[in-house]
Amino acid sequence: MTDPFLDSLATALGGQAATALGAAGTMALAKVRDLLRRRSQQDPETQAALEAAESDDAGPAQVTALAERLDAVCSEDEEFAELLRREGAAVHNEITASDNVVNINNGQVKNLVQTREINGGITFN
């Protein structure tokens, strides 16, 4: 089973979710695609998986194969994995958002509420 983050990137790269992306997600997807193409120049397996997922007749099998290849590459190359996660964060957030809500927290907080809407009060004790 592949990482859900890599699944969402593969889905977007395969064109199966690209239309659902907003401006930030679209820009991030272009950066991820460029990153993978640069990597593909030295890695024929990644290039083949990317090309298969991007082809007009690609389906779930090709997207899954790309996600599995990304998983393998990230396991082998920690620096690449970190870069891919940084560049692809907006894509993943938009694809996995439910009801167009994306809650992100980077840092330490004492009390945090992340929600789309609140009906009633909130009390922190």
Short mmCIF file of the N, C-alpha and C atoms (twelve columns), coordinates in Angstrom:
data_MODEL
# 
_entry.id   MODEL 
# 
loop_
_atom_site.group_PDB 
_atom_site.id 
_atom_site.type_symbol 
_atom_site.label_atom_id 
_atom_site.label_alt_id 
_atom_site.label_comp_id 
_atom_site.label_asym_id 
_atom_site.label_seq_id 
_atom_site.Cartn_x 
_atom_site.Cartn_y 
_atom_site.Cartn_z 
_atom_site.pdbx_PDB_model_num 
ATOM 1   N N  . MET A 1   0.839   -1.173 0.000   1 
ATOM 2   C CA . MET A 1   0.000   0.000  0.000   1 
ATOM 3   C C  . MET A 1   0.891   1.246  0.000   1 
ATOM 4   N N  . THR A 2   0.591   2.171  -0.874  1 
ATOM 5   C CA . THR A 2   1.407   3.373  -0.976  1 
ATOM 6   C C  . THR A 2   0.896   4.461  -0.035  1 
ATOM 7   N N  . ASP A 3   1.743   5.412  0.177   1 
ATOM 8   C CA . ASP A 3   1.452   6.572  1.005   1 
ATOM 9   C C  . ASP A 3   0.302   7.374  0.366   1 
ATOM 10  N N  . PRO A 4   -0.713  7.762  1.130   1 
ATOM 11  C CA . PRO A 4   -1.819  8.548  0.563   1 
ATOM 12  C C  . PRO A 4   -1.356  9.853  -0.100  1 
ATOM 13  N N  . PHE A 5   -0.286  10.443 0.422   1 
ATOM 14  C CA . PHE A 5   0.263   11.649 -0.181  1 
ATOM 15  C C  . PHE A 5   0.710   11.358 -1.606  1 
ATOM 16  N N  . LEU A 6   1.444   10.259 -1.795  1 
ATOM 17  C CA . LEU A 6   1.933   9.895  -3.121  1 
ATOM 18  C C  . LEU A 6   0.792   9.472  -4.029  1 
ATOM 19  N N  . ASP A 7   -0.236  8.845  -3.467  1 
ATOM 20  C CA . ASP A 7   -1.424  8.496  -4.251  1 
ATOM 21  C C  . ASP A 7   -2.081  9.747  -4.828  1 
ATOM 22  N N  . SER A 8   -2.195  10.783 -4.002  1 
ATOM 23  C CA . SER A 8   -2.844  12.004 -4.485  1 
ATOM 24  C C  . SER A 8   -2.006  12.684 -5.561  1 
ATOM 25  N N  . LEU A 9   -0.674  12.677 -5.410  1 
ATOM 26  C CA . LEU A 9   0.174   13.252 -6.455  1 
ATOM 27  C C  . LEU A 9   0.035   12.470 -7.752  1 
ATOM 28  N N  . ALA A 10  0.064   11.154 -7.663  1 
ATOM 29  C CA . ALA A 10  -0.053  10.320 -8.860  1 
ATOM 30  C C  . ALA A 10  -1.405  10.538 -9.536  1 
ATOM 31  N N  . THR A 11  -2.454  10.676 -8.744  1 
ATOM 32  C CA . THR A 11  -3.791  10.922 -9.292  1 
ATOM 33  C C  . THR A 11  -3.826  12.241 -10.053 1 
ATOM 34  N N  . ALA A 12  -3.241  13.271 -9.470  1 
ATOM 35  C CA . ALA A 12  -3.215  14.578 -10.133 1 
ATOM 36  C C  . ALA A 12  -2.340  14.546 -11.382 1 
ATOM 37  N N  . LEU A 13  -1.183  13.897 -11.288 1 
ATOM 38  C CA . LEU A 13  -0.295  13.795 -12.451 1 
ATOM 39  C C  . LEU A 13  -0.948  13.008 -13.578 1 
ATOM 40  N N  . GLY A 14  -1.753  12.039 -13.217 1 
ATOM 41  C CA . GLY A 14  -2.462  11.238 -14.212 1 
ATOM 42  C C  . GLY A 14  -3.657  11.959 -14.817 1 
ATOM 43  N N  . GLY A 15  -3.899  13.179 -14.368 1 
ATOM 44  C CA . GLY A 15  -4.979  13.978 -14.937 1 
ATOM 45  C C  . GLY A 15  -6.339  13.669 -14.363 1 
ATOM 46  N N  . GLN A 16  -6.412  12.748 -13.406 1 
ATOM 47  C CA . GLN A 16  -7.699  12.341 -12.895 1 
ATOM 48  C C  . GLN A 16  -8.256  13.278 -11.834 1 
ATOM 49  N N  . ALA A 17  -7.445  14.224 -11.366 1 
ATOM 50  C CA . ALA A 17  -7.934  15.179 -10.386 1 
ATOM 51  C C  . ALA A 17  -7.471  16.589 -10.708 1 
ATOM 52  N N  . ALA A 18  -6.755  16.757 -11.786 1 
ATOM 53  C CA . ALA A 18  -6.161  18.057 -12.095 1 
ATOM 54  C C  . ALA A 18  -7.217  19.140 -12.285 1 
ATOM 55  N N  . THR A 19  -8.390  18.790 -12.794 1 
ATOM 56  C CA . THR A 19  -9.423  19.796 -13.012 1 
ATOM 57  C C  . THR A 19  -10.002 20.310 -11.703 1 
ATOM 58  N N  . ALA A 20  -9.828  19.572 -10.627 1 
ATOM 59  C CA . ALA A 20  -10.355 19.989 -9.328  1 
ATOM 60  C C  . ALA A 20  -9.406  20.924 -8.587  1 
ATOM 61  N N  . LEU A 21  -8.216  21.134 -9.118  1 
ATOM 62  C CA . LEU A 21  -7.232  21.940 -8.422  1 
ATOM 63  C C  . LEU A 21  -7.456  23.426 -8.656  1 
ATOM 64  N N  . GLY A 22  -7.239  24.194 -7.615  1 
ATOM 65  C CA . GLY A 22  -7.269  25.646 -7.737  1 
ATOM 66  C C  . GLY A 22  -5.930  26.139 -8.256  1 
ATOM 67  N N  . ALA A 23  -5.730  27.445 -8.217  1 
ATOM 68  C CA . ALA A 23  -4.511  28.043 -8.747  1 
ATOM 69  C C  . ALA A 23  -3.264  27.542 -8.040  1 
ATOM 70  N N  . ALA A 24  -3.312  27.485 -6.707  1 
ATOM 71  C CA . ALA A 24  -2.133  27.037 -5.950  1 
ATOM 72  C C  . ALA A 24  -1.820  25.577 -6.255  1 
ATOM 73  N N  . GLY A 25  -2.840  24.745 -6.329  1 
ATOM 74  C CA . GLY A 25  -2.642  23.338 -6.629  1 
ATOM 75  C C  . GLY A 25  -2.112  23.117 -8.032  1 
ATOM 76  N N  . THR A 26  -2.598  23.901 -8.977  1 
ATOM 77  C CA . THR A 26  -2.142  23.795 -10.360 1 
ATOM 78  C C  . THR A 26  -0.667  24.179 -10.468 1 
ATOM 79  N N  . MET A 27  -0.287  25.261 -9.784  1 
ATOM 80  C CA . MET A 27  1.121   25.674 -9.800  1 
ATOM 81  C C  . MET A 27  1.998   24.624 -9.129  1 
ATOM 82  N N  . ALA A 28  1.530   24.065 -8.028  1 
ATOM 83  C CA . ALA A 28  2.298   23.030 -7.335  1 
ATOM 84  C C  . ALA A 28  2.424   21.781 -8.200  1 
ATOM 85  N N  . LEU A 29  1.358   21.430 -8.906  1 
ATOM 86  C CA . LEU A 29  1.395   20.260 -9.783  1 
ATOM 87  C C  . LEU A 29  2.434   20.450 -10.884 1 
ATOM 88  N N  . ALA A 30  2.537   21.652 -11.437 1 
ATOM 89  C CA . ALA A 30  3.554   21.931 -12.462 1 
ATOM 90  C C  . ALA A 30  4.954   21.761 -11.886 1 
ATOM 91  N N  . LYS A 31  5.162   22.205 -10.651 1 
ATOM 92  C CA . LYS A 31  6.471   22.046 -10.009 1 
ATOM 93  C C  . LYS A 31  6.783   20.569 -9.769  1 
ATOM 94  N N  . VAL A 32  5.788   19.805 -9.340  1 
ATOM 95  C CA . VAL A 32  5.988   18.370 -9.113  1 
ATOM 96  C C  . VAL A 32  6.320   17.678 -10.427 1 
ATOM 97  N N  . ARG A 33  5.587   18.022 -11.482 1 
ATOM 98  C CA . ARG A 33  5.840   17.419 -12.804 1 
ATOM 99  C C  . ARG A 33  7.260   17.731 -13.272 1 
ATOM 100 N N  . ASP A 34  7.686   18.974 -13.106 1 
ATOM 101 C CA . ASP A 34  9.054   19.357 -13.499 1 
ATOM 102 C C  . ASP A 34  10.092  18.605 -12.670 1 
ATOM 103 N N  . LEU A 35  9.844   18.486 -11.389 1 
ATOM 104 C CA . LEU A 35  10.748  17.752 -10.502 1 
ATOM 105 C C  . LEU A 35  10.874  16.298 -10.952 1 
ATOM 106 N N  . LEU A 36  9.760   15.673 -11.266 1 
ATOM 107 C CA . LEU A 36  9.790   14.274 -11.716 1 
ATOM 108 C C  . LEU A 36  10.451  14.126 -13.081 1 
ATOM 109 N N  . ARG A 37  10.233  15.073 -13.955 1 
ATOM 110 C CA . ARG A 37  10.875  14.997 -15.276 1 
ATOM 111 C C  . ARG A 37  12.386  15.129 -15.157 1 
ATOM 112 N N  . ARG A 38  12.840  16.006 -14.266 1 
ATOM 113 C CA . ARG A 38  14.294  16.112 -14.049 1 
ATOM 114 C C  . ARG A 38  14.832  14.800 -13.491 1 
ATOM 115 N N  . ARG A 39  14.112  14.218 -12.556 1 
ATOM 116 C CA . ARG A 39  14.524  12.944 -11.962 1 
ATOM 117 C C  . ARG A 39  14.513  11.839 -13.022 1 
ATOM 118 N N  . SER A 40  13.536  11.890 -13.910 1 
ATOM 119 C CA . SER A 40  13.361  10.856 -14.931 1 
ATOM 120 C C  . SER A 40  14.507  10.786 -15.915 1 
ATOM 121 N N  . GLN A 41  15.231  11.886 -16.069 1 
ATOM 122 C CA . GLN A 41  16.346  11.890 -17.003 1 
ATOM 123 C C  . GLN A 41  17.404  10.861 -16.622 1 
ATOM 124 N N  . GLN A 42  17.499  10.549 -15.326 1 
ATOM 125 C CA . GLN A 42  18.465  9.551  -14.859 1 
ATOM 126 C C  . GLN A 42  17.783  8.269  -14.384 1 
ATOM 127 N N  . ASP A 43  16.463  8.222  -14.493 1 
ATOM 128 C CA . ASP A 43  15.701  7.112  -13.918 1 
ATOM 129 C C  . ASP A 43  14.617  6.658  -14.907 1 
ATOM 130 N N  . PRO A 44  14.944  5.702  -15.779 1 
ATOM 131 C CA . PRO A 44  13.992  5.269  -16.804 1 
ATOM 132 C C  . PRO A 44  12.695  4.679  -16.243 1 
ATOM 133 N N  . GLU A 45  12.763  4.059  -15.071 1 
ATOM 134 C CA . GLU A 45  11.546  3.475  -14.481 1 
ATOM 135 C C  . GLU A 45  10.555  4.561  -14.086 1 
ATOM 136 N N  . THR A 46  11.057  5.631  -13.504 1 
ATOM 137 C CA . THR A 46  10.186  6.741  -13.122 1 
ATOM 138 C C  . THR A 46  9.638   7.424  -14.368 1 
ATOM 139 N N  . GLN A 47  10.470  7.586  -15.374 1 
ATOM 140 C CA . GLN A 47  10.029  8.201  -16.626 1 
ATOM 141 C C  . GLN A 47  8.913   7.377  -17.261 1 
ATOM 142 N N  . ALA A 48  9.076   6.078  -17.301 1 
ATOM 143 C CA . ALA A 48  8.058   5.210  -17.906 1 
ATOM 144 C C  . ALA A 48  6.747   5.276  -17.125 1 
ATOM 145 N N  . ALA A 49  6.837   5.276  -15.796 1 
ATOM 146 C CA . ALA A 49  5.632   5.338  -14.971 1 
ATOM 147 C C  . ALA A 49  4.914   6.672  -15.149 1 
ATOM 148 N N  . LEU A 50  5.677   7.766  -15.200 1 
ATOM 149 C CA . LEU A 50  5.089   9.092  -15.394 1 
ATOM 150 C C  . LEU A 50  4.430   9.195  -16.761 1 
ATOM 151 N N  . GLU A 51  5.113   8.755  -17.801 1 
ATOM 152 C CA . GLU A 51  4.551   8.818  -19.155 1 
ATOM 153 C C  . GLU A 51  3.291   7.966  -19.279 1 
ATOM 154 N N  . ALA A 52  3.294   6.793  -18.658 1 
ATOM 155 C CA . ALA A 52  2.113   5.927  -18.716 1 
ATOM 156 C C  . ALA A 52  0.923   6.571  -18.006 1 
ATOM 157 N N  . ALA A 53  1.168   7.193  -16.856 1 
ATOM 158 C CA . ALA A 53  0.081   7.831  -16.104 1 
ATOM 159 C C  . ALA A 53  -0.443  9.074  -16.811 1 
ATOM 160 N N  . GLU A 54  0.424   9.761  -17.564 1 
ATOM 161 C CA . GLU A 54  0.014   10.982 -18.268 1 
ATOM 162 C C  . GLU A 54  -0.589  10.712 -19.640 1 
ATOM 163 N N  . SER A 55  -0.532  9.487  -20.114 1 
ATOM 164 C CA . SER A 55  -1.034  9.186  -21.461 1 
ATOM 165 C C  . SER A 55  -2.560  9.325  -21.505 1 
ATOM 166 N N  . ASP A 56  -3.072  9.541  -22.701 1 
ATOM 167 C CA . ASP A 56  -4.509  9.749  -22.889 1 
ATOM 168 C C  . ASP A 56  -5.346  8.543  -22.469 1 
ATOM 169 N N  . ASP A 57  -4.798  7.353  -22.591 1 
ATOM 170 C CA . ASP A 57  -5.556  6.152  -22.243 1 
ATOM 171 C C  . ASP A 57  -5.189  5.600  -20.858 1 
ATOM 172 N N  . ALA A 58  -4.599  6.452  -20.015 1 
ATOM 173 C CA . ALA A 58  -4.218  6.015  -18.663 1 
ATOM 174 C C  . ALA A 58  -5.463  5.747  -17.826 1 
ATOM 175 N N  . GLY A 59  -5.324  4.785  -16.964 1 
ATOM 176 C CA . GLY A 59  -6.409  4.441  -16.056 1 
ATOM 177 C C  . GLY A 59  -5.869  4.236  -14.656 1 
ATOM 178 N N  . PRO A 60  -6.678  3.666  -13.798 1 
ATOM 179 C CA . PRO A 60  -6.263  3.448  -12.407 1 
ATOM 180 C C  . PRO A 60  -4.985  2.624  -12.260 1 
ATOM 181 N N  . ALA A 61  -4.770  1.670  -13.140 1 
ATOM 182 C CA . ALA A 61  -3.570  0.827  -13.041 1 
ATOM 183 C C  . ALA A 61  -2.295  1.646  -13.254 1 
ATOM 184 N N  . GLN A 62  -2.331  2.560  -14.204 1 
ATOM 185 C CA . GLN A 62  -1.154  3.392  -14.483 1 
ATOM 186 C C  . GLN A 62  -0.911  4.394  -13.349 1 
ATOM 187 N N  . VAL A 63  -1.982  4.928  -12.783 1 
ATOM 188 C CA . VAL A 63  -1.850  5.862  -11.659 1 
ATOM 189 C C  . VAL A 63  -1.287  5.136  -10.443 1 
ATOM 190 N N  . THR A 64  -1.772  3.930  -10.192 1 
ATOM 191 C CA . THR A 64  -1.262  3.127  -9.076  1 
ATOM 192 C C  . THR A 64  0.212   2.791  -9.285  1 
ATOM 193 N N  . ALA A 65  0.572   2.453  -10.512 1 
ATOM 194 C CA . ALA A 65  1.983   2.137  -10.805 1 
ATOM 195 C C  . ALA A 65  2.872   3.353  -10.569 1 
ATOM 196 N N  . LEU A 66  2.389   4.544  -10.914 1 
ATOM 197 C CA . LEU A 66  3.167   5.758  -10.667 1 
ATOM 198 C C  . LEU A 66  3.299   6.001  -9.162  1 
ATOM 199 N N  . ALA A 67  2.228   5.834  -8.426  1 
ATOM 200 C CA . ALA A 67  2.290   6.018  -6.962  1 
ATOM 201 C C  . ALA A 67  3.279   5.034  -6.344  1 
ATOM 202 N N  . GLU A 68  3.263   3.793  -6.812  1 
ATOM 203 C CA . GLU A 68  4.201   2.791  -6.293  1 
ATOM 204 C C  . GLU A 68  5.633   3.151  -6.647  1 
ATOM 205 N N  . ARG A 69  5.840   3.679  -7.848  1 
ATOM 206 C CA . ARG A 69  7.197   4.083  -8.249  1 
ATOM 207 C C  . ARG A 69  7.667   5.265  -7.406  1 
ATOM 208 N N  . LEU A 70  6.785   6.233  -7.176  1 
ATOM 209 C CA . LEU A 70  7.139   7.370  -6.325  1 
ATOM 210 C C  . LEU A 70  7.477   6.909  -4.916  1 
ATOM 211 N N  . ASP A 71  6.731   5.942  -4.431  1 
ATOM 212 C CA . ASP A 71  6.994   5.385  -3.103  1 
ATOM 213 C C  . ASP A 71  8.386   4.758  -3.047  1 
ATOM 214 N N  . ALA A 72  8.740   4.010  -4.079  1 
ATOM 215 C CA . ALA A 72  10.061  3.372  -4.131  1 
ATOM 216 C C  . ALA A 72  11.174  4.411  -4.215  1 
ATOM 217 N N  . VAL A 73  10.980  5.410  -5.052  1 
ATOM 218 C CA . VAL A 73  11.990  6.456  -5.210  1 
ATOM 219 C C  . VAL A 73  12.177  7.223  -3.903  1 
ATOM 220 N N  . CYS A 74  11.077  7.540  -3.239  1 
ATOM 221 C CA . CYS A 74  11.163  8.271  -1.970  1 
ATOM 222 C C  . CYS A 74  11.843  7.441  -0.886  1 
ATOM 223 N N  . SER A 75  11.666  6.137  -0.919  1 
ATOM 224 C CA . SER A 75  12.340  5.252  0.041   1 
ATOM 225 C C  . SER A 75  13.847  5.225  -0.191  1 
ATOM 226 N N  . GLU A 76  14.241  5.340  -1.449  1 
ATOM 227 C CA . GLU A 76  15.656  5.282  -1.812  1 
ATOM 228 C C  . GLU A 76  16.380  6.620  -1.637  1 
ATOM 229 N N  . ASP A 77  15.651  7.720  -1.774  1 
ATOM 230 C CA . ASP A 77  16.278  9.042  -1.820  1 
ATOM 231 C C  . ASP A 77  15.531  10.005 -0.892  1 
ATOM 232 N N  . GLU A 78  16.031  10.147 0.321   1 
ATOM 233 C CA . GLU A 78  15.373  10.969 1.335   1 
ATOM 234 C C  . GLU A 78  15.302  12.443 0.928   1 
ATOM 235 N N  . GLU A 79  16.342  12.942 0.291   1 
ATOM 236 C CA . GLU A 79  16.370  14.342 -0.138  1 
ATOM 237 C C  . GLU A 79  15.279  14.600 -1.188  1 
ATOM 238 N N  . PHE A 80  15.154  13.681 -2.149  1 
ATOM 239 C CA . PHE A 80  14.113  13.803 -3.169  1 
ATOM 240 C C  . PHE A 80  12.735  13.726 -2.523  1 
ATOM 241 N N  . ALA A 81  12.567  12.822 -1.570  1 
ATOM 242 C CA . ALA A 81  11.279  12.666 -0.889  1 
ATOM 243 C C  . ALA A 81  10.870  13.952 -0.186  1 
ATOM 244 N N  . GLU A 82  11.812  14.588 0.471   1 
ATOM 245 C CA . GLU A 82  11.527  15.843 1.168   1 
ATOM 246 C C  . GLU A 82  11.127  16.937 0.177   1 
ATOM 247 N N  . LEU A 83  11.839  17.028 -0.917  1 
ATOM 248 C CA . LEU A 83  11.529  18.019 -1.938  1 
ATOM 249 C C  . LEU A 83  10.162  17.757 -2.565  1 
ATOM 250 N N  . LEU A 84  9.869   16.497 -2.859  1 
ATOM 251 C CA . LEU A 84  8.586   16.132 -3.445  1 
ATOM 252 C C  . LEU A 84  7.443   16.485 -2.501  1 
ATOM 253 N N  . ARG A 85  7.616   16.217 -1.223  1 
ATOM 254 C CA . ARG A 85  6.575   16.542 -0.239  1 
ATOM 255 C C  . ARG A 85  6.379   18.053 -0.116  1 
ATOM 256 N N  . ARG A 86  7.452   18.786 -0.150  1 
ATOM 257 C CA . ARG A 86  7.346   20.246 -0.048  1 
ATOM 258 C C  . ARG A 86  6.632   20.818 -1.280  1 
ATOM 259 N N  . GLU A 87  7.057   20.383 -2.466  1 
ATOM 260 C CA . GLU A 87  6.475   20.903 -3.705  1 
ATOM 261 C C  . GLU A 87  5.037   20.425 -3.924  1 
ATOM 262 N N  . GLY A 88  4.731   19.229 -3.446  1 
ATOM 263 C CA . GLY A 88  3.409   18.651 -3.699  1 
ATOM 264 C C  . GLY A 88  2.382   18.872 -2.615  1 
ATOM 265 N N  . ALA A 89  2.732   19.576 -1.559  1 
ATOM 266 C CA . ALA A 89  1.814   19.757 -0.428  1 
ATOM 267 C C  . ALA A 89  0.492   20.396 -0.853  1 
ATOM 268 N N  . ALA A 90  0.543   21.418 -1.686  1 
ATOM 269 C CA . ALA A 90  -0.691  22.097 -2.106  1 
ATOM 270 C C  . ALA A 90  -1.580  21.165 -2.924  1 
ATOM 271 N N  . VAL A 91  -0.967  20.328 -3.746  1 
ATOM 272 C CA . VAL A 91  -1.736  19.365 -4.542  1 
ATOM 273 C C  . VAL A 91  -2.450  18.393 -3.610  1 
ATOM 274 N N  . HIS A 92  -1.708  17.824 -2.700  1 
ATOM 275 C CA . HIS A 92  -2.284  16.857 -1.762  1 
ATOM 276 C C  . HIS A 92  -3.398  17.497 -0.934  1 
ATOM 277 N N  . ASN A 93  -3.163  18.693 -0.427  1 
ATOM 278 C CA . ASN A 93  -4.169  19.354 0.409   1 
ATOM 279 C C  . ASN A 93  -5.460  19.602 -0.343  1 
ATOM 280 N N  . GLU A 94  -5.362  20.029 -1.585  1 
ATOM 281 C CA . GLU A 94  -6.565  20.302 -2.362  1 
ATOM 282 C C  . GLU A 94  -7.309  19.029 -2.744  1 
ATOM 283 N N  . ILE A 95  -6.580  17.982 -3.067  1 
ATOM 284 C CA . ILE A 95  -7.234  16.736 -3.466  1 
ATOM 285 C C  . ILE A 95  -7.912  16.060 -2.283  1 
ATOM 286 N N  . THR A 96  -7.291  16.133 -1.131  1 
ATOM 287 C CA . THR A 96  -7.840  15.436 0.029   1 
ATOM 288 C C  . THR A 96  -8.801  16.286 0.848   1 
ATOM 289 N N  . ALA A 97  -8.971  17.551 0.483   1 
ATOM 290 C CA . ALA A 97  -9.879  18.433 1.229   1 
ATOM 291 C C  . ALA A 97  -11.316 17.965 1.042   1 
ATOM 292 N N  . SER A 98  -12.036 17.933 2.123   1 
ATOM 293 C CA . SER A 98  -13.457 17.611 2.028   1 
ATOM 294 C C  . SER A 98  -14.239 18.899 2.198   1 
ATOM 295 N N  . ASP A 99  -15.225 19.090 1.386   1 
ATOM 296 C CA . ASP A 99  -16.041 20.301 1.425   1 
ATOM 297 C C  . ASP A 99  -15.211 21.556 1.229   1 
ATOM 298 N N  . ASN A 100 -14.128 21.448 0.478   1 
ATOM 299 C CA . ASN A 100 -13.250 22.579 0.181   1 
ATOM 300 C C  . ASN A 100 -12.634 23.215 1.424   1 
ATOM 301 N N  . VAL A 101 -12.415 22.419 2.438   1 
ATOM 302 C CA . VAL A 101 -11.792 22.911 3.662   1 
ATOM 303 C C  . VAL A 101 -10.440 22.241 3.816   1 
ATOM 304 N N  . VAL A 102 -9.405  23.043 3.988   1 
ATOM 305 C CA . VAL A 102 -8.073  22.530 4.236   1 
ATOM 306 C C  . VAL A 102 -7.576  23.175 5.516   1 
ATOM 307 N N  . ASN A 103 -7.343  22.370 6.531   1 
ATOM 308 C CA . ASN A 103 -6.831  22.858 7.803   1 
ATOM 309 C C  . ASN A 103 -5.367  22.471 7.913   1 
ATOM 310 N N  . ILE A 104 -4.531  23.476 8.089   1 
ATOM 311 C CA . ILE A 104 -3.096  23.231 8.184   1 
ATOM 312 C C  . ILE A 104 -2.564  23.965 9.402   1 
ATOM 313 N N  . ASN A 105 -1.740  23.280 10.172  1 
ATOM 314 C CA . ASN A 105 -1.072  23.910 11.302  1 
ATOM 315 C C  . ASN A 105 0.397   23.538 11.245  1 
ATOM 316 N N  . ASN A 106 1.243   24.530 11.223  1 
ATOM 317 C CA . ASN A 106 2.682   24.308 11.273  1 
ATOM 318 C C  . ASN A 106 3.199   25.028 12.504  1 
ATOM 319 N N  . GLY A 107 3.531   24.285 13.509  1 
ATOM 320 C CA . GLY A 107 4.046   24.914 14.710  1 
ATOM 321 C C  . GLY A 107 3.416   24.335 15.953  1 
ATOM 322 N N  . GLN A 108 3.746   24.937 17.066  1 
ATOM 323 C CA . GLN A 108 3.227   24.467 18.343  1 
ATOM 324 C C  . GLN A 108 2.169   25.435 18.838  1 
ATOM 325 N N  . VAL A 109 1.059   24.894 19.271  1 
ATOM 326 C CA . VAL A 109 -0.016  25.710 19.821  1 
ATOM 327 C C  . VAL A 109 -0.547  25.036 21.073  1 
ATOM 328 N N  . LYS A 110 -1.125  25.818 21.939  1 
ATOM 329 C CA . LYS A 110 -1.729  25.247 23.140  1 
ATOM 330 C C  . LYS A 110 -3.134  24.747 22.817  1 
ATOM 331 N N  . ASN A 111 -3.942  25.599 22.234  1 
ATOM 332 C CA . ASN A 111 -5.310  25.241 21.853  1 
ATOM 333 C C  . ASN A 111 -5.493  25.550 20.377  1 
ATOM 334 N N  . LEU A 112 -6.083  24.623 19.660  1 
ATOM 335 C CA . LEU A 112 -6.274  24.812 18.229  1 
ATOM 336 C C  . LEU A 112 -7.599  24.201 17.826  1 
ATOM 337 N N  . VAL A 113 -8.372  24.964 17.113  1 
ATOM 338 C CA . VAL A 113 -9.612  24.462 16.530  1 
ATOM 339 C C  . VAL A 113 -9.528  24.746 15.045  1 
ATOM 340 N N  . GLN A 114 -9.673  23.719 14.252  1 
ATOM 341 C CA . GLN A 114 -9.691  23.888 12.808  1 
ATOM 342 C C  . GLN A 114 -11.004 23.326 12.310  1 
ATOM 343 N N  . THR A 115 -11.779 24.169 11.709  1 
ATOM 344 C CA . THR A 115 -13.105 23.751 11.287  1 
ATOM 345 C C  . THR A 115 -13.596 24.620 10.145  1 
ATOM 346 N N  . ARG A 116 -14.599 24.164 9.495   1 
ATOM 347 C CA . ARG A 116 -15.220 24.959 8.441   1 
ATOM 348 C C  . ARG A 116 -16.214 25.931 9.045   1 
ATOM 349 N N  . GLU A 117 -17.026 25.438 9.941   1 
ATOM 350 C CA . GLU A 117 -17.994 26.306 10.588  1 
ATOM 351 C C  . GLU A 117 -18.256 25.786 11.994  1 
ATOM 352 N N  . ILE A 118 -18.652 26.703 12.849  1 
ATOM 353 C CA . ILE A 118 -18.954 26.353 14.233  1 
ATOM 354 C C  . ILE A 118 -20.367 26.798 14.534  1 
ATOM 355 N N  . ASN A 119 -21.150 25.910 15.067  1 
ATOM 356 C CA . ASN A 119 -22.503 26.215 15.511  1 
ATOM 357 C C  . ASN A 119 -22.528 26.070 17.013  1 
ATOM 358 N N  . GLY A 120 -22.440 27.174 17.716  1 
ATOM 359 C CA . GLY A 120 -22.366 27.141 19.163  1 
ATOM 360 C C  . GLY A 120 -21.041 27.662 19.626  1 
ATOM 361 N N  . GLY A 121 -20.816 27.544 20.899  1 
ATOM 362 C CA . GLY A 121 -19.599 28.096 21.472  1 
ATOM 363 C C  . GLY A 121 -18.487 27.061 21.621  1 
ATOM 364 N N  . ILE A 122 -17.307 27.583 21.884  1 
ATOM 365 C CA . ILE A 122 -16.147 26.746 22.161  1 
ATOM 366 C C  . ILE A 122 -15.539 27.248 23.470  1 
ATOM 367 N N  . THR A 123 -15.251 26.303 24.346  1 
ATOM 368 C CA . THR A 123 -14.639 26.660 25.613  1 
ATOM 369 C C  . THR A 123 -13.373 25.843 25.799  1 
ATOM 370 N N  . PHE A 124 -12.291 26.522 26.147  1 
ATOM 371 C CA . PHE A 124 -11.033 25.838 26.467  1 
ATOM 372 C C  . PHE A 124 -10.840 25.925 27.965  1 
ATOM 373 N N  . ASN A 125 -10.617 24.803 28.594  1 
ATOM 374 C CA . ASN A 125 -10.369 24.774 30.043  1 
ATOM 375 C C  . ASN A 125 -8.934  24.411 30.318  1 
# 
